[in-house]
mmCIF file of C-alpha atoms in Angstrom:
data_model
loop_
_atom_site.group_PDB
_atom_site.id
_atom_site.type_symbol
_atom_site.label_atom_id
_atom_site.label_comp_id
_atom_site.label_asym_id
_atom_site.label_seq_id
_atom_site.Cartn_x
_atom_site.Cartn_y
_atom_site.Cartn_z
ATOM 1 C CA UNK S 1 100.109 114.619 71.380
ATOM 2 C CA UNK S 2 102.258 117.820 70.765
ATOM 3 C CA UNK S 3 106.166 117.609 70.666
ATOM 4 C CA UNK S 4 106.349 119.397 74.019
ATOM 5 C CA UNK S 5 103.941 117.362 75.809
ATOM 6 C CA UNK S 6 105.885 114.428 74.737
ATOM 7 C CA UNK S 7 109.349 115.881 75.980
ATOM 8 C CA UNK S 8 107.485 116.864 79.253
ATOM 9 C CA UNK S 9 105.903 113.057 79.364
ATOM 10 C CA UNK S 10 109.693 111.816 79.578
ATOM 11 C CA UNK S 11 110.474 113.726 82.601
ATOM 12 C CA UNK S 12 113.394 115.051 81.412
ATOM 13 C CA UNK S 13 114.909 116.583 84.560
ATOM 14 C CA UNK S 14 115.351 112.746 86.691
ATOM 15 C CA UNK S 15 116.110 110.827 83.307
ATOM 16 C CA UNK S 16 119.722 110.785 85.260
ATOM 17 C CA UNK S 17 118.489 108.856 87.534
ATOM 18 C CA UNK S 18 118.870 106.002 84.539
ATOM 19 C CA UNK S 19 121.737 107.362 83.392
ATOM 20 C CA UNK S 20 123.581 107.397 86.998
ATOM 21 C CA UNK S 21 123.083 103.636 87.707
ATOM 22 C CA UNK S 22 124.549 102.572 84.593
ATOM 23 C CA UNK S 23 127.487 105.070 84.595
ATOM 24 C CA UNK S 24 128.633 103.570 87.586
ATOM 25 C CA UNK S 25 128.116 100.128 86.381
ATOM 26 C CA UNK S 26 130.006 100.647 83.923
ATOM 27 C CA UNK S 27 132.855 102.437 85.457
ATOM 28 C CA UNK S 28 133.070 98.757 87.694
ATOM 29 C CA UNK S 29 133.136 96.845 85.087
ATOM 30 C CA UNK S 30 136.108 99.307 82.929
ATOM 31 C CA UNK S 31 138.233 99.006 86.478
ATOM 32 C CA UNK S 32 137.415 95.320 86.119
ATOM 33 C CA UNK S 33 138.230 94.569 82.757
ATOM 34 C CA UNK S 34 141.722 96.296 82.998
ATOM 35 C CA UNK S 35 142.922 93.792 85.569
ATOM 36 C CA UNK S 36 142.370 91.194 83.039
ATOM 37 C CA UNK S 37 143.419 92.669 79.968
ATOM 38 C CA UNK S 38 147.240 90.765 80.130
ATOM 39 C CA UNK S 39 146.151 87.762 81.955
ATOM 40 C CA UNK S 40 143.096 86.855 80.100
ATOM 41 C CA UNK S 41 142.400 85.634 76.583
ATOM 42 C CA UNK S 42 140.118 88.058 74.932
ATOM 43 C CA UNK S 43 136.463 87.948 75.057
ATOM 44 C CA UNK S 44 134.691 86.460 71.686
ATOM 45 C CA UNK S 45 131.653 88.689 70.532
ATOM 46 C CA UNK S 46 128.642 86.568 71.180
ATOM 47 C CA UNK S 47 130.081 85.239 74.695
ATOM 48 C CA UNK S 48 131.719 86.368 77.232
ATOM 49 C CA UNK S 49 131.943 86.590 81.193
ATOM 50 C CA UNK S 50 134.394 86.752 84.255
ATOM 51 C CA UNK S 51 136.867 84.524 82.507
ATOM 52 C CA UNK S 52 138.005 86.848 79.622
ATOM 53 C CA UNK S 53 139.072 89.872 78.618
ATOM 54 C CA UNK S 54 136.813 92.343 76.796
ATOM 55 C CA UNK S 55 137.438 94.756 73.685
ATOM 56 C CA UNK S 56 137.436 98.065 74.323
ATOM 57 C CA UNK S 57 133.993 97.810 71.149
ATOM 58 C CA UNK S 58 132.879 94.737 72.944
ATOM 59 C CA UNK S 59 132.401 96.911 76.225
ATOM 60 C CA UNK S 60 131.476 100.245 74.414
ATOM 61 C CA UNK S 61 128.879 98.415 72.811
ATOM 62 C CA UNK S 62 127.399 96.636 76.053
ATOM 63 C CA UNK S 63 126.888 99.855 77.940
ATOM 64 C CA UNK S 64 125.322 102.109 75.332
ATOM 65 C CA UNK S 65 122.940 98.659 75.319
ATOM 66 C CA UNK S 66 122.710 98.891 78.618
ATOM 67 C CA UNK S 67 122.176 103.157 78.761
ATOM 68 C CA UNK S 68 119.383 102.440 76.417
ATOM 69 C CA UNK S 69 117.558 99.761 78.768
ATOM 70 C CA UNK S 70 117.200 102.117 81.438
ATOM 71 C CA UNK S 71 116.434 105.143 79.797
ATOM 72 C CA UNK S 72 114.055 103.575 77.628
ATOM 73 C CA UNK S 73 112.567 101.561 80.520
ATOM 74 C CA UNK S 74 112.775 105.008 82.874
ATOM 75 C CA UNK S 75 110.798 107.018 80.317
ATOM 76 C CA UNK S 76 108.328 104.069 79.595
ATOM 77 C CA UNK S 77 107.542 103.744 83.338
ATOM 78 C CA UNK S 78 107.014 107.413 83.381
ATOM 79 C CA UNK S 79 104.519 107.319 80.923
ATOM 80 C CA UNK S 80 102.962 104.344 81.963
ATOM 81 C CA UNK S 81 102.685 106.510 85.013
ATOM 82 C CA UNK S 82 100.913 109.406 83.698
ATOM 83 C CA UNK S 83 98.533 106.619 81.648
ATOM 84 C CA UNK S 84 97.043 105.419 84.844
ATOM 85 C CA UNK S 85 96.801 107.743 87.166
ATOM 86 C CA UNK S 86 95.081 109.798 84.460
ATOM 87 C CA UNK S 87 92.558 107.083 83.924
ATOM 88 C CA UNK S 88 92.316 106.636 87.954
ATOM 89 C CA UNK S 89 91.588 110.077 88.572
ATOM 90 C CA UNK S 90 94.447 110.663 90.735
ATOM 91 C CA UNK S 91 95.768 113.372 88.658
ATOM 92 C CA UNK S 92 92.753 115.096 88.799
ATOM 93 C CA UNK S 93 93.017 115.433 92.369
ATOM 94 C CA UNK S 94 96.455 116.999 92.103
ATOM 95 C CA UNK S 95 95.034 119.589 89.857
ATOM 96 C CA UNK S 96 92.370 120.399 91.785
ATOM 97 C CA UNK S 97 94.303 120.468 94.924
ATOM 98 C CA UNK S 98 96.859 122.492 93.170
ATOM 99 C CA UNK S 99 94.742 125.225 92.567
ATOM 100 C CA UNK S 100 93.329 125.482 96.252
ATOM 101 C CA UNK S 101 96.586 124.893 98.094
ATOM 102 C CA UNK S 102 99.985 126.559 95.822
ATOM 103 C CA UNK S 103 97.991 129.569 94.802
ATOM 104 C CA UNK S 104 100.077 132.907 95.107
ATOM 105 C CA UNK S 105 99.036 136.405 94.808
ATOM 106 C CA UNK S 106 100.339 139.044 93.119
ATOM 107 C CA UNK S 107 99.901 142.859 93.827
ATOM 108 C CA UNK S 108 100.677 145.586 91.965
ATOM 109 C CA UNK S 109 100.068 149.391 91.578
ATOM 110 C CA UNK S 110 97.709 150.271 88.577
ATOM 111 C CA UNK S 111 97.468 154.246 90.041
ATOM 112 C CA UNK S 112 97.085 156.717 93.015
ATOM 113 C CA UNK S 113 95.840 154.693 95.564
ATOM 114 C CA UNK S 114 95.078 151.957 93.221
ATOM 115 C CA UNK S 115 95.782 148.122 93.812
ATOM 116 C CA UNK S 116 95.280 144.978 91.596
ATOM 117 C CA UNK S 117 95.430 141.779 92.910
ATOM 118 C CA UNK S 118 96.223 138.677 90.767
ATOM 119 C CA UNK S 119 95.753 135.201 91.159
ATOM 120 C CA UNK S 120 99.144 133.146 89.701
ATOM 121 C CA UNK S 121 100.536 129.697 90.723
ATOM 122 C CA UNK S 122 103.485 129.390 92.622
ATOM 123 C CA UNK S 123 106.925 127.928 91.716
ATOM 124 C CA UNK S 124 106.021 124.171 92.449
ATOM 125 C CA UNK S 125 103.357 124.477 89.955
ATOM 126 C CA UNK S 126 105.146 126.529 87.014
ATOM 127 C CA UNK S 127 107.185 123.935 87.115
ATOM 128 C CA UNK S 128 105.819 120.577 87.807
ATOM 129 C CA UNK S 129 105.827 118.380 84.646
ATOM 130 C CA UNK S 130 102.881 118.115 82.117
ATOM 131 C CA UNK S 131 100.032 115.241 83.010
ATOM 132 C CA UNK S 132 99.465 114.620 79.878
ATOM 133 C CA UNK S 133 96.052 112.797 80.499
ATOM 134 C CA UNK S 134 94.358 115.265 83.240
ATOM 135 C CA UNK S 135 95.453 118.074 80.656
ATOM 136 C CA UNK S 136 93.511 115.968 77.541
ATOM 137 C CA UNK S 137 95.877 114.257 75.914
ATOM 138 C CA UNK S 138 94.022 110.920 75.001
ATOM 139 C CA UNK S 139 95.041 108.281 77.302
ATOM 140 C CA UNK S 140 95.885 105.477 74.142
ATOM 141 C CA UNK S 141 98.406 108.100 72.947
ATOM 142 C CA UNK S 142 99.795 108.482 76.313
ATOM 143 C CA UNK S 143 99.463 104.279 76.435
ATOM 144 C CA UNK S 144 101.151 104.189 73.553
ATOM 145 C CA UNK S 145 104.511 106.119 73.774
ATOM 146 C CA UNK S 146 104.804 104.201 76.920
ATOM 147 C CA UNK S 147 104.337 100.760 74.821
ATOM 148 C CA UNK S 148 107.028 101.807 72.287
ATOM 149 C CA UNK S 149 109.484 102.815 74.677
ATOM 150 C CA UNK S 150 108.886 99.382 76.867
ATOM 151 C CA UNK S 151 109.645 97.984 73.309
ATOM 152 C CA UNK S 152 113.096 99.649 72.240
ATOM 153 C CA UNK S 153 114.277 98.704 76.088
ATOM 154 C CA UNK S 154 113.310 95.685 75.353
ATOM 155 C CA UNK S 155 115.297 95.634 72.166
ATOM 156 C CA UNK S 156 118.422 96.657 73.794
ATOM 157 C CA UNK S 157 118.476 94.196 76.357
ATOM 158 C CA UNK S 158 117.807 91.630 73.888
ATOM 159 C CA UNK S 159 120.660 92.460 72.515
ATOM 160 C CA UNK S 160 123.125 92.409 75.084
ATOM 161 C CA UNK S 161 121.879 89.390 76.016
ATOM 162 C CA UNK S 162 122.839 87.568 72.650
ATOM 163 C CA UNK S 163 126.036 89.758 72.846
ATOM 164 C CA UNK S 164 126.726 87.843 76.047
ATOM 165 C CA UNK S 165 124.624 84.953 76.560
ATOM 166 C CA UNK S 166 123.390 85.672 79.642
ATOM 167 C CA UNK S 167 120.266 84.467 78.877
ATOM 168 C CA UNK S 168 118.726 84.809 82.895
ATOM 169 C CA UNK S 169 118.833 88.428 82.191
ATOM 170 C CA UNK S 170 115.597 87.988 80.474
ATOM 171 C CA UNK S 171 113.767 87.139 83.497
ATOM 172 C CA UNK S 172 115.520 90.421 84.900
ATOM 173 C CA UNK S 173 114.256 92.263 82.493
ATOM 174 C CA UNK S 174 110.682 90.907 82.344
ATOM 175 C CA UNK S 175 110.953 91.852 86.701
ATOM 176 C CA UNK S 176 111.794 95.472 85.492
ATOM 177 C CA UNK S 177 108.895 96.107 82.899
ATOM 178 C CA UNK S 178 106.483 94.549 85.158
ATOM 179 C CA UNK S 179 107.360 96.575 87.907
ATOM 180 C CA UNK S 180 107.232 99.509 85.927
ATOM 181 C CA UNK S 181 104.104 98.881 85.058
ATOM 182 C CA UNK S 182 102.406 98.134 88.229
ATOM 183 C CA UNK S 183 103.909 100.980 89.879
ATOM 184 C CA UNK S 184 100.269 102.555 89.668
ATOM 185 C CA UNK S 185 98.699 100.338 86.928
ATOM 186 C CA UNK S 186 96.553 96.898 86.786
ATOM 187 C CA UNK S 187 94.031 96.681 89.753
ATOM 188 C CA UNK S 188 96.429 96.815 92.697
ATOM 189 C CA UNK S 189 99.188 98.878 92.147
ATOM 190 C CA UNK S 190 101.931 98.359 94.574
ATOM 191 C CA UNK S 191 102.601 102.350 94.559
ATOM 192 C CA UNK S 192 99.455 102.948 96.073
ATOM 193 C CA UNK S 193 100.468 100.771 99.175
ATOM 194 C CA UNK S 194 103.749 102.527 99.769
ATOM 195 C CA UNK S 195 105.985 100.034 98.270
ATOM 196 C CA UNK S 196 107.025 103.048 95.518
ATOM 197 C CA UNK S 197 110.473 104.336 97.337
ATOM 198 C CA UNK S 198 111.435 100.944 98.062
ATOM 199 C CA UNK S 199 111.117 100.121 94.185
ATOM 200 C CA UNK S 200 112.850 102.847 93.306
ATOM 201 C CA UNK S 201 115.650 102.112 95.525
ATOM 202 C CA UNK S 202 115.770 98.237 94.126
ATOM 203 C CA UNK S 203 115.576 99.485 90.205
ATOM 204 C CA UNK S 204 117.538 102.080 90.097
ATOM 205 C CA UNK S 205 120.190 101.044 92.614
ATOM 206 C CA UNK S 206 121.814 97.232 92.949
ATOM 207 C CA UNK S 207 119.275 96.304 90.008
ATOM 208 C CA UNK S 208 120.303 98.759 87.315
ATOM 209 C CA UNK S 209 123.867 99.541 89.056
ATOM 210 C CA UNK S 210 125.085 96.014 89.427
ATOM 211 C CA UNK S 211 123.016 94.537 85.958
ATOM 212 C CA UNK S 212 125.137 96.861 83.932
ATOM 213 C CA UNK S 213 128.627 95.650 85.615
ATOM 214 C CA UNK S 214 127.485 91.549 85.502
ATOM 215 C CA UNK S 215 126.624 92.365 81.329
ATOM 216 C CA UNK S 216 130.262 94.240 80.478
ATOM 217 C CA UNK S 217 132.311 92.101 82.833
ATOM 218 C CA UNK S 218 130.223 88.839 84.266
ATOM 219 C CA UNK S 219 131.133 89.523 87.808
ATOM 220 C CA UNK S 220 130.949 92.304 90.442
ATOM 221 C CA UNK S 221 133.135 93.834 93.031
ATOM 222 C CA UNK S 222 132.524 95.383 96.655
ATOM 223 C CA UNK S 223 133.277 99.319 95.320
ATOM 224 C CA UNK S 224 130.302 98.567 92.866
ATOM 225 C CA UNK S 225 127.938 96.755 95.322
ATOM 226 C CA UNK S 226 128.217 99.605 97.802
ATOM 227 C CA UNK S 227 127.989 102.165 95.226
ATOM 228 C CA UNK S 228 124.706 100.241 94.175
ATOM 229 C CA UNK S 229 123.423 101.185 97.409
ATOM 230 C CA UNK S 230 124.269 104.860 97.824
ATOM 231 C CA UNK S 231 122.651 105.189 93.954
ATOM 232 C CA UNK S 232 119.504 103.485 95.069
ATOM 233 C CA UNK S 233 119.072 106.148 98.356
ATOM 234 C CA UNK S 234 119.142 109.346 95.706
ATOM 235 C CA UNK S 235 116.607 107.247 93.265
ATOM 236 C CA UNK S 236 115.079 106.317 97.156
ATOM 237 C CA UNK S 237 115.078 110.520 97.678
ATOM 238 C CA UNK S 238 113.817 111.695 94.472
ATOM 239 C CA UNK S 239 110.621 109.907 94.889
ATOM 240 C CA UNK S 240 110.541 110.676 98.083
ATOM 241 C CA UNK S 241 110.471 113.934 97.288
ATOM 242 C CA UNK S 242 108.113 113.943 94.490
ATOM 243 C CA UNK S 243 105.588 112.194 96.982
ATOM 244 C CA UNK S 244 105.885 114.831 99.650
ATOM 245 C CA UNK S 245 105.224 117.568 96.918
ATOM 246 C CA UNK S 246 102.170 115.366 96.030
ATOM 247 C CA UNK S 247 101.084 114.305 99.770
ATOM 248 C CA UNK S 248 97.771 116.040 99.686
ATOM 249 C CA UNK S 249 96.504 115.033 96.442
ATOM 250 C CA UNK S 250 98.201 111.717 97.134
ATOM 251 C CA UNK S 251 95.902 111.470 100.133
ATOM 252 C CA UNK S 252 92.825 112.850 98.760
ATOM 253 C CA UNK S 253 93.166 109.937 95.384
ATOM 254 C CA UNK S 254 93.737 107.114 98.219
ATOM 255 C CA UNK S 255 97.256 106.775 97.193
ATOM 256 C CA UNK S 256 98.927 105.950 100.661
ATOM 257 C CA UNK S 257 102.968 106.457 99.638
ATOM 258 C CA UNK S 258 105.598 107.323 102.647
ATOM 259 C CA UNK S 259 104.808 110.134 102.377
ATOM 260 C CA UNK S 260 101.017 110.385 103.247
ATOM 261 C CA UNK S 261 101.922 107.224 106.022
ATOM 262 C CA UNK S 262 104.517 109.518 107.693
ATOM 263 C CA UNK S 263 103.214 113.135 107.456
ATOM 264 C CA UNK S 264 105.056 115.865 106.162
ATOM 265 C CA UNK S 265 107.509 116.391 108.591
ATOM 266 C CA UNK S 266 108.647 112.967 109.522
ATOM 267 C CA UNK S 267 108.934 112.676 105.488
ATOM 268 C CA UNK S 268 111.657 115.666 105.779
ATOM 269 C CA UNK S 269 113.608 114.503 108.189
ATOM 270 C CA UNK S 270 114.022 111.162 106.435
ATOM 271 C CA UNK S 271 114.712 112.431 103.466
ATOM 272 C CA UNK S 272 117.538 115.111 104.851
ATOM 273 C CA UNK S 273 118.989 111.931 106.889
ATOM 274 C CA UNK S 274 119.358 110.002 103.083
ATOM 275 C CA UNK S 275 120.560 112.225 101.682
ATOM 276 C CA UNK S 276 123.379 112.508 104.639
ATOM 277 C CA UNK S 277 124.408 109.215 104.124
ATOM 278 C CA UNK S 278 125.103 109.796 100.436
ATOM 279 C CA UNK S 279 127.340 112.491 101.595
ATOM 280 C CA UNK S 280 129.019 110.643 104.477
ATOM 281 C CA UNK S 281 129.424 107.576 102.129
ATOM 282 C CA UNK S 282 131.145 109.763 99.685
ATOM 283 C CA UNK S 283 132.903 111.295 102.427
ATOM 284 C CA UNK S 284 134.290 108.131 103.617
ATOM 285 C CA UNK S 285 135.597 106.948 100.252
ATOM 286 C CA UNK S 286 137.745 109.855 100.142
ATOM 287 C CA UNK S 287 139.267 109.419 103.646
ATOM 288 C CA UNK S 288 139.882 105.973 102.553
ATOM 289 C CA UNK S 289 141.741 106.853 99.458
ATOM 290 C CA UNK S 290 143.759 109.471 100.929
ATOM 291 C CA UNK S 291 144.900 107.884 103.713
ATOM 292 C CA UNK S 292 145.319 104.515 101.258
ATOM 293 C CA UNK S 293 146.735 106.826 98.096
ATOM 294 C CA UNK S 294 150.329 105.597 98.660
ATOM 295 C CA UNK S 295 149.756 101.623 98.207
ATOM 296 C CA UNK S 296 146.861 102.219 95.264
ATOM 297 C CA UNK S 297 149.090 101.454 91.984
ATOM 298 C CA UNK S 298 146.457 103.313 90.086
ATOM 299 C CA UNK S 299 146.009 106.324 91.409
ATOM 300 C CA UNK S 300 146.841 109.205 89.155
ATOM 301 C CA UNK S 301 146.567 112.727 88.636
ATOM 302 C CA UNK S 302 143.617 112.420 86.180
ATOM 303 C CA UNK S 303 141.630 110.043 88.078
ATOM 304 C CA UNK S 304 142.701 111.762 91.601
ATOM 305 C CA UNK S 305 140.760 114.808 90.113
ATOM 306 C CA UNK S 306 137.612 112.976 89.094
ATOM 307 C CA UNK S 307 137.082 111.998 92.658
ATOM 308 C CA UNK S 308 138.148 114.774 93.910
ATOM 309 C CA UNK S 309 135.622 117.300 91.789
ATOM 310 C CA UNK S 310 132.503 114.643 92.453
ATOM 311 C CA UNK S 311 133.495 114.083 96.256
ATOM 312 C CA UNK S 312 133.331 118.020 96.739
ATOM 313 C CA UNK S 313 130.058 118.349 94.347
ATOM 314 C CA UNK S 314 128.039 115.851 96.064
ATOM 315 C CA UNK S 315 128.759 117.253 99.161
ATOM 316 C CA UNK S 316 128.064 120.719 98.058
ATOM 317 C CA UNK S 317 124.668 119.561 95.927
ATOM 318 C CA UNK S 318 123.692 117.663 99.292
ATOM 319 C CA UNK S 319 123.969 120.696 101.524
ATOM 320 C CA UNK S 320 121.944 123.008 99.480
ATOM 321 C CA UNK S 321 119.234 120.128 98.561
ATOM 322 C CA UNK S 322 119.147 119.529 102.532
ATOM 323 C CA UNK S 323 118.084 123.339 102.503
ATOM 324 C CA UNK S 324 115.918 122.621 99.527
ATOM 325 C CA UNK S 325 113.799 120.306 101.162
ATOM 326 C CA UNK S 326 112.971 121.445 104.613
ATOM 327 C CA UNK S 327 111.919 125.005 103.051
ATOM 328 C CA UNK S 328 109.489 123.547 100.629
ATOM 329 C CA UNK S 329 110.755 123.763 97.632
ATOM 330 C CA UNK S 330 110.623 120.501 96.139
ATOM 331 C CA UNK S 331 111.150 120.935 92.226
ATOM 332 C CA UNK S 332 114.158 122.666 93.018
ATOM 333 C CA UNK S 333 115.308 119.445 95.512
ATOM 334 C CA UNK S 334 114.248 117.199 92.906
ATOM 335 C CA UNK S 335 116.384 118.709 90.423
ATOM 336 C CA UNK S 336 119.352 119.226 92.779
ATOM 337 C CA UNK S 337 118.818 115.488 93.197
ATOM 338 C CA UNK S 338 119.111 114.440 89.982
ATOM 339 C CA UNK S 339 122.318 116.717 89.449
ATOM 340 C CA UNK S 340 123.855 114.507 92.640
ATOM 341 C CA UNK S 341 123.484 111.502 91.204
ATOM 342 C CA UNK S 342 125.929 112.749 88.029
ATOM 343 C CA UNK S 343 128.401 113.642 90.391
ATOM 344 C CA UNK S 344 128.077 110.492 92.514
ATOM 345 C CA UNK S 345 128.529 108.985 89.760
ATOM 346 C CA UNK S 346 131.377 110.971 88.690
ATOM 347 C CA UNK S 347 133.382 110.347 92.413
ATOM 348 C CA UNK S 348 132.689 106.542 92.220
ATOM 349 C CA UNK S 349 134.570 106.786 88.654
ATOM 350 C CA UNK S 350 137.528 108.336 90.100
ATOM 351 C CA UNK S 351 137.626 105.897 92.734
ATOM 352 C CA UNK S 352 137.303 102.846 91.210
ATOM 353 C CA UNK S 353 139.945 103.237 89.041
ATOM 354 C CA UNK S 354 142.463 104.219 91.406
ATOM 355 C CA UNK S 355 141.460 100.992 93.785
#
């Protein structure tokens, strides 16, 4: 497997969809922790939870643990991903569909009177990320990048689990590589029966979101709960998105996502209504803490700015992906997506620690 096959494999464009979750976990947990930090007795390395106060290393330490579980376990999936439906066939049907549906034309002048017409994908094409198996990678490389990063999530969570000694967040963690794994893998994959976007919502929303906030602080609060939710609509979105891009070929390979159960249009307009309520939740938050901004004993310039520069990104990102969407262009959307989820994530920071 070449270099850039491999970077292609990781999906590099939606890997902040792993990052988002855990940002905002961790921003929680930081507007936790400070409440503590003079009535608490420090936290001891190898324990911890809601009754004491963290270092700022101890909590550092926790959420690059915790960055590297869902990265790892995001690019894993991904792979895993590729592995199967390259083995199913399912990726040949994309390719094949590609070709007869997103093909473009190009004329040009060659002379007097002279035309030559040339055959060239479109946009959505040039751009869709590498399948490494229909294109001939061998499918135990492709099984095996996916096995080693499976194995260095695993290794972080491990970790913050004997940092902590939370040891039910094994289980959580075993739920999280399974359903990776039988996204579209083993004999009935659960993606294949339109149970995909609501995974997505569950893993990279309260799962990821509030996971990350129980390991750096033990406990959760509403702010982070809610934000859980809004994170989990974009993750909810994105795959949304990718499905409608894929709907025929989806169709074609048997693979019956949202997507292919709603049609095309109906897909649209649920997607444009999600990503409205990420943009009225945001929205709201800021009405709250303006009209609140008086009586929050936290609120300062620096962290007035943070929301402030996310609030009026997200809304701005949402518009144009809302534009994205209904014209087609779904790589762009996708992308757009992933860029919302940063600045979500970016808001929620600024508003959490001026609550």
């Amino acid at each position: 497997m070449q270099l850039s096959q491999l970077i292609s494999g990781t999906r590099p464009r939606t890997l902040a969809l792993g990052v988002a979750p855990v940002w905002i976990g961790a921003a929680g947990a930081w507007a936790l922790m400070r409440g503590r930090a003079h009535t608490l007795p420090q936290c001891a390395w190898a324990a911890g939870g809601a009754h004491c106060a963290s270092s700022p290393a101890r909590m550092t330490t926790l959420m690059l643990l915790c960055l590297g579980v869902a990265v790892f376990l995001q690019i894993a999936t991904n792979f895993a991903n590729d592995y199967s439906d390259g083995i199913r066939g399912t990726d040949a049907h994309r390719a094949a569909v590609a070709v007869a549906n997103r093909v473009e034309y190009v004329t040009r002048a060659t002379g007097p009177g002279e035309v030559e017409r040339e055959e060239t994908l479109d946009y959505e094409e040039l751009h869709a990320p590498t399948r490494l198996v229909a294109s001939g990678v061998p499918p135990r490389a492709v099984l095996t990048a996916a096995v080693v990063n499976a194995a260095l999530a695993c290794a972080c969570g491990l970790a913050a689990v004997v940092i902590t000694g939370y040891w039910w967040l094994l289980a959580v963690g075993a739920l999280c590589v399974l359903a990776g794994w039988f996204y579209v893998g083993g004999a009935h994959p659960y993606g294949y029966r339109g149970w995909g976007e609501v995974a997505a919502f569950v893993f990279f929303g309260p799962v990821a979101t509030l996971g990350t906030t129980v390991t750096m602080a033990g406990t959760v609060d509403w702010p982070t709960a809610c934000a859980s939710v809004v994170i989990g609509l974009v993750a909810l979105a994105v795959l949304s998105v990718n499905n409608l891009r894929d709907i025929r070929s989806d169709a074609q390979a048997g693979k019956r996502t949202w997507a292919v159960r709603l049609g095309a249009r109906a897909t649209t307009v649920c997607i444009i209504v999600v990503i409205a309520l990420v943009m009225l939740a945001v929205l709201a938050a800021g009405v709250y803490v303006g009209v609140h901004g008086s009586a929050l004993a936290h609120l300062t310039a620096g962290w007035g700015f943070c929301a402030v520069l996310g609030m009026v990104c997200v809304l701005l990102t949402g518009y144009f992906t809302c534009f994205e969407v209904a014209h087609g262009e779904y790589m762009r959307a996708m992308w757009s997506l992933s860029l919302l989820a940063l600045w979500f994530a970016l808001a929620f920071t600024g508003f959490a620690m001026v609550l």
